[in-house]
Tab-separated table of C-alpha atoms in Angstrom:
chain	number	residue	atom	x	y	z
A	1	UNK	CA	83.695	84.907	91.451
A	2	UNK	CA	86.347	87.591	92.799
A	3	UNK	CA	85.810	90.691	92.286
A	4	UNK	CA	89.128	92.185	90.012
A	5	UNK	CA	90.409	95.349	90.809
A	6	UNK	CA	88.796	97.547	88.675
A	7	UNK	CA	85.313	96.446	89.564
A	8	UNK	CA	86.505	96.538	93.266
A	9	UNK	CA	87.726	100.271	92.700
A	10	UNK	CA	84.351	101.154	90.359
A	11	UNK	CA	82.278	100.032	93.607
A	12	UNK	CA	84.185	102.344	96.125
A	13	UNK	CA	83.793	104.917	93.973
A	14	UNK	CA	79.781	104.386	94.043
A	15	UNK	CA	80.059	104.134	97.597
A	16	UNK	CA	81.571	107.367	98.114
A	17	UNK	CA	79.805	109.333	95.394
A	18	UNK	CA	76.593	108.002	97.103
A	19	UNK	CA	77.810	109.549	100.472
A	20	UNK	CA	78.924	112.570	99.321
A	21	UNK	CA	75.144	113.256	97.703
A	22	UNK	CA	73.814	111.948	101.092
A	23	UNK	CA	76.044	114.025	103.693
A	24	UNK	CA	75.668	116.962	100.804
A	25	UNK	CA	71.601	116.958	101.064
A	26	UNK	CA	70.896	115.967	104.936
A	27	UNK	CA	74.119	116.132	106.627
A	28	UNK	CA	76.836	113.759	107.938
A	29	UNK	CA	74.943	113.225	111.233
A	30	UNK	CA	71.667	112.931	109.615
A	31	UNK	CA	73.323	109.900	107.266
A	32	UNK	CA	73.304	106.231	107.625
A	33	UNK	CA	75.157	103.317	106.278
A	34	UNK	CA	71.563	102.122	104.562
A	35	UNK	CA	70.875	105.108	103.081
A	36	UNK	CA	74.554	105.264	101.465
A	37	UNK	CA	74.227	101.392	100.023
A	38	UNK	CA	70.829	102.539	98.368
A	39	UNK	CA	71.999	105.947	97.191
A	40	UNK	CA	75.178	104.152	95.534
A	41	UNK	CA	73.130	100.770	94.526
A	42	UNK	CA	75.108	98.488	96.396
A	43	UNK	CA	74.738	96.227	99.840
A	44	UNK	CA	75.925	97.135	103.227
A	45	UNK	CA	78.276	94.348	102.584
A	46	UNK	CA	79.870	95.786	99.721
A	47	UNK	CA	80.688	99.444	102.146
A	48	UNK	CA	82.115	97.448	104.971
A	49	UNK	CA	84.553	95.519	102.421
A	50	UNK	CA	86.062	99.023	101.644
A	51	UNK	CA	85.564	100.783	104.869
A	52	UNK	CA	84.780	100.029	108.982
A	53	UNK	CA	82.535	102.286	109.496
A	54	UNK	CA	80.962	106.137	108.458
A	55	UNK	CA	83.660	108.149	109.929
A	56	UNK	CA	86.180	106.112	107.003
A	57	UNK	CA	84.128	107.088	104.686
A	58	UNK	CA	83.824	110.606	105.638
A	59	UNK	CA	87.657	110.679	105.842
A	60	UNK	CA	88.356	109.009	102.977
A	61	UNK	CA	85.863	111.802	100.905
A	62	UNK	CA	88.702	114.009	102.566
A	63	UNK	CA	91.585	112.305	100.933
A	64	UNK	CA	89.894	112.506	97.608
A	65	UNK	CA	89.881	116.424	97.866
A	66	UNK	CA	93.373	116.751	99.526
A	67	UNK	CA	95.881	113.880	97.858
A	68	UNK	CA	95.461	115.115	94.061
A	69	UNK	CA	95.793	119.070	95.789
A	70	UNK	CA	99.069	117.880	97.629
A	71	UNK	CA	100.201	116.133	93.992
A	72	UNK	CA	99.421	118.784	91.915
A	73	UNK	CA	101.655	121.142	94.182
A	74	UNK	CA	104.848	118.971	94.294
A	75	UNK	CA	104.521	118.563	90.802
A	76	UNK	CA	104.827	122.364	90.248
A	77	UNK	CA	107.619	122.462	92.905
A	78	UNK	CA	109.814	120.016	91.009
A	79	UNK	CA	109.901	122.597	88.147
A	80	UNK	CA	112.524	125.488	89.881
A	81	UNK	CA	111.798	128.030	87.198
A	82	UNK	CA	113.290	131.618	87.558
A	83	UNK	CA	110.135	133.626	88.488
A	84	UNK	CA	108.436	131.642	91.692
A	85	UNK	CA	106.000	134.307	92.270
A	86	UNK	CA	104.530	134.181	88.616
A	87	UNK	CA	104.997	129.967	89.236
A	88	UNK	CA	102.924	130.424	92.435
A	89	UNK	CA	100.175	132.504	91.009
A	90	UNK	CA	99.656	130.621	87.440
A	91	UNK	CA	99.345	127.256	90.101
A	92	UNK	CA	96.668	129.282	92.037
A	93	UNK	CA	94.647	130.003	88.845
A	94	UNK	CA	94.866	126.407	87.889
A	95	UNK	CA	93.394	125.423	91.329
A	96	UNK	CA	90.675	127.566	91.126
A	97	UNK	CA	89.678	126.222	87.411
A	98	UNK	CA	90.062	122.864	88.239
A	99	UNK	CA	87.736	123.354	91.037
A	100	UNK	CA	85.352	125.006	89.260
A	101	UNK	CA	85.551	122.410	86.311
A	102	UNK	CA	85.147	119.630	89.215
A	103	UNK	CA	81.900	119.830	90.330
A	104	UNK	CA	82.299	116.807	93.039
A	105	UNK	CA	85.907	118.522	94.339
A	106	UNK	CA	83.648	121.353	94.620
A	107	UNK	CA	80.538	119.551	96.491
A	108	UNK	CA	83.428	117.746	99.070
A	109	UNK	CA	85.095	121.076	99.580
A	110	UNK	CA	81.559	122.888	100.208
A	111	UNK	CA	81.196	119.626	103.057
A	112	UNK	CA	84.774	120.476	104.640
A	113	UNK	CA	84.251	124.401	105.185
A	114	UNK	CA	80.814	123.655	106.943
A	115	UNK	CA	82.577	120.832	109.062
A	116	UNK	CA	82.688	121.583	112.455
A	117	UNK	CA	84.282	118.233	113.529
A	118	UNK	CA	81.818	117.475	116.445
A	119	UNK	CA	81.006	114.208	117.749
A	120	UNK	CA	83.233	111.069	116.683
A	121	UNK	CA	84.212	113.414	113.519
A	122	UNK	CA	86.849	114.828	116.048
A	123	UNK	CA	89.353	111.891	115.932
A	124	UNK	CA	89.921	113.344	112.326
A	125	UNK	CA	90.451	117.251	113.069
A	126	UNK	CA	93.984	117.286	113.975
A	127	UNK	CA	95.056	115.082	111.178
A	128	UNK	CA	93.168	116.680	108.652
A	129	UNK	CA	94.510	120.128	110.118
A	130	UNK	CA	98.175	118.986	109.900
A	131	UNK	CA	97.459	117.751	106.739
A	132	UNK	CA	96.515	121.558	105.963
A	133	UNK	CA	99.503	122.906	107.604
A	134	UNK	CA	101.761	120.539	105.562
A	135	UNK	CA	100.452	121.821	102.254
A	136	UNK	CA	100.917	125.367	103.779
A	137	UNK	CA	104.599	124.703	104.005
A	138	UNK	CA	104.787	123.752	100.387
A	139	UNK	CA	103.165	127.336	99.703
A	140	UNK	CA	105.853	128.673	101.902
A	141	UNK	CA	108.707	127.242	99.048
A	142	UNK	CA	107.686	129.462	96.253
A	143	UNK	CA	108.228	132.661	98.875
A	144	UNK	CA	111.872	131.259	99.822
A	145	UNK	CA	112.778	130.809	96.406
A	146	UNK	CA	111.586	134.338	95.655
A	147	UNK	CA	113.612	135.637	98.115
A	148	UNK	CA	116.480	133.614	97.257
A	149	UNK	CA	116.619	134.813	93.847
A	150	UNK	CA	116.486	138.494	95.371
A	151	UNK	CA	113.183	139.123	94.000
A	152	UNK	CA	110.978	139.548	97.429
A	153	UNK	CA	112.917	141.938	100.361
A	154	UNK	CA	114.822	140.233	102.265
A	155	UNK	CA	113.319	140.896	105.226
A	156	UNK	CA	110.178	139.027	103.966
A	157	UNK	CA	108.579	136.535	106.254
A	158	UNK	CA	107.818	133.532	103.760
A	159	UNK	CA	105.155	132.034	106.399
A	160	UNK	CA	103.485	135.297	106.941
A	161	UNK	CA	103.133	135.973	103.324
A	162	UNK	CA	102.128	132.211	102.640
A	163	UNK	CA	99.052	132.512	105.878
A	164	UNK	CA	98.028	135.827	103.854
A	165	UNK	CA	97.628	134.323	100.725
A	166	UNK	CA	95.830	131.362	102.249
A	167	UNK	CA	93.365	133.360	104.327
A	168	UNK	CA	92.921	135.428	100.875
A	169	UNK	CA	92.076	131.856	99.129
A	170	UNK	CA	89.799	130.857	101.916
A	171	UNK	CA	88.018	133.917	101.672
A	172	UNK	CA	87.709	133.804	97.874
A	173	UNK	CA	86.405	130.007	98.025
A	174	UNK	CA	84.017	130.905	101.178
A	175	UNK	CA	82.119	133.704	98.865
A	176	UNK	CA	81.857	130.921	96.207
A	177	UNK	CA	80.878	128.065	97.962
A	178	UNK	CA	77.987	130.003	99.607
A	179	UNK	CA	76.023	130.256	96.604
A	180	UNK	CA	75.448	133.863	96.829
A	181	UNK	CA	76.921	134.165	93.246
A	182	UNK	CA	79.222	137.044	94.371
A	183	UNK	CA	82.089	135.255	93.022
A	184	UNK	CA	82.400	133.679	90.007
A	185	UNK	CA	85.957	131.812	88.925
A	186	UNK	CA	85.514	131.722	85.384
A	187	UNK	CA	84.497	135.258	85.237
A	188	UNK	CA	86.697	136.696	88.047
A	189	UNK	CA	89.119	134.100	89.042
A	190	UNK	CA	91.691	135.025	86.924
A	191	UNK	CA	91.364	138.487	87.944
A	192	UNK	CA	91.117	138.368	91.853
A	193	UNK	CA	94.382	136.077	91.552
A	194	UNK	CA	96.067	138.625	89.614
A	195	UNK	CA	95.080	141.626	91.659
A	196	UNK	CA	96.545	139.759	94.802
A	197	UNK	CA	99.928	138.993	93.054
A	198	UNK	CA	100.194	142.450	91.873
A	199	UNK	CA	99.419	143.957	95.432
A	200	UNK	CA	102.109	141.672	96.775
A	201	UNK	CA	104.605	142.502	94.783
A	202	UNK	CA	103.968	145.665	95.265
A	203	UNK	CA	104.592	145.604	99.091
A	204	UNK	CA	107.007	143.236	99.529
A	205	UNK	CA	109.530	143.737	96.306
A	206	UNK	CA	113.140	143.493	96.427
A	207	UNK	CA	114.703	147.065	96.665
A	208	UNK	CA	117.614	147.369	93.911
């Protein structure tokens, strides 16, 4: 009997659940096809229906993480609203709670920061680094739209702003995916977010 669509989509899911707890406890290197089939209950048959080989399903754990980041972003960008500095930073505290509230984005985030794309994980690295630089440039929208609306100096550099506020986010998300419990979102999130806004605005306001 074929499978319907549903089931078909229930068993990738499995699959990649099962190789996220794999490459999460022993590594992506350290992983095999077997040990993925018997962590998600299903044959080797069944993985190489949905995916070729490991590296597929090692970028495909990446598309999980970064397509509903990407969609969540152009949805806020449809909305022009009149303040796109308060837009931007209400969409960074709603990234940060979502991640928190999703333990598995967390887990396949936690896998991407320690990747070091070695080995036949390198055929990946530029794509999954333009991929990054793409969402970057939808960062850099809020900033023009700022300045547009004569509420940043003129003389702002959207993409400079946009790389601080990323390497501010990456730092933030470092501390709490280490597990050194320096950082916690629901306690601090909020806060940290707000202190950088405030900071920003601070230094790069539009002089009246």
């Amino acid at each position: 009997m074929r499978k319907t669509k549903e089931e078909a989509q229930k068993t990738k899911e499995k699959i990649l659940t099962g190789a996220l707890d794999c490459f999460s406890e022993q590594g992506y290197f350290n992983t095999s096809l077997d040990e993925i089939a018997k962590r998600a209950a299903v044959t080797r048959g069944a993985i190489y229906w949905h995916f070729k080989n490991k590296p597929e399903i090692f970028d495909a754990l990446h598309g999980l993480l970064h397509e509903p980041f990407i969609q969540l972003i152009l949805e806020d960008l449809e909305h022009d609203t009149e303040e796109p500095i308060s837009q931007l930073k209400l969409l960074c505290i709603k990234l940060l709670n979502n991640l928190d509230e999703n333990k598995t984005k967390t887990r396949i985030m936690k896998l991407f920061f320690e990747c070091d794309y070695s080995g036949h994980l390198a055929q990946f690295k530029k794509t999954h680094q333009d991929k990054k630089l793409n969402s970057l440039k939808l960062f850099e929208q809020y900033f023009e739209r700022a300045i547009q609306r004569k509420q940043l100096n003129p003389k702002t550099d959207p993409q400079i702003l946009t790389l601080t506020l990323h390497c501010f986010l990456k730092g933030l998300l470092f501390e709490y995916l280490s597990g050194l419990e320096l950082i916690n979102i629901k306690k601090d999130g909020t806060k940290l977010i707000n202190q950088f806004f405030e900071g920003l605005n601070q230094c790069h306001k539009a002089k009246p």
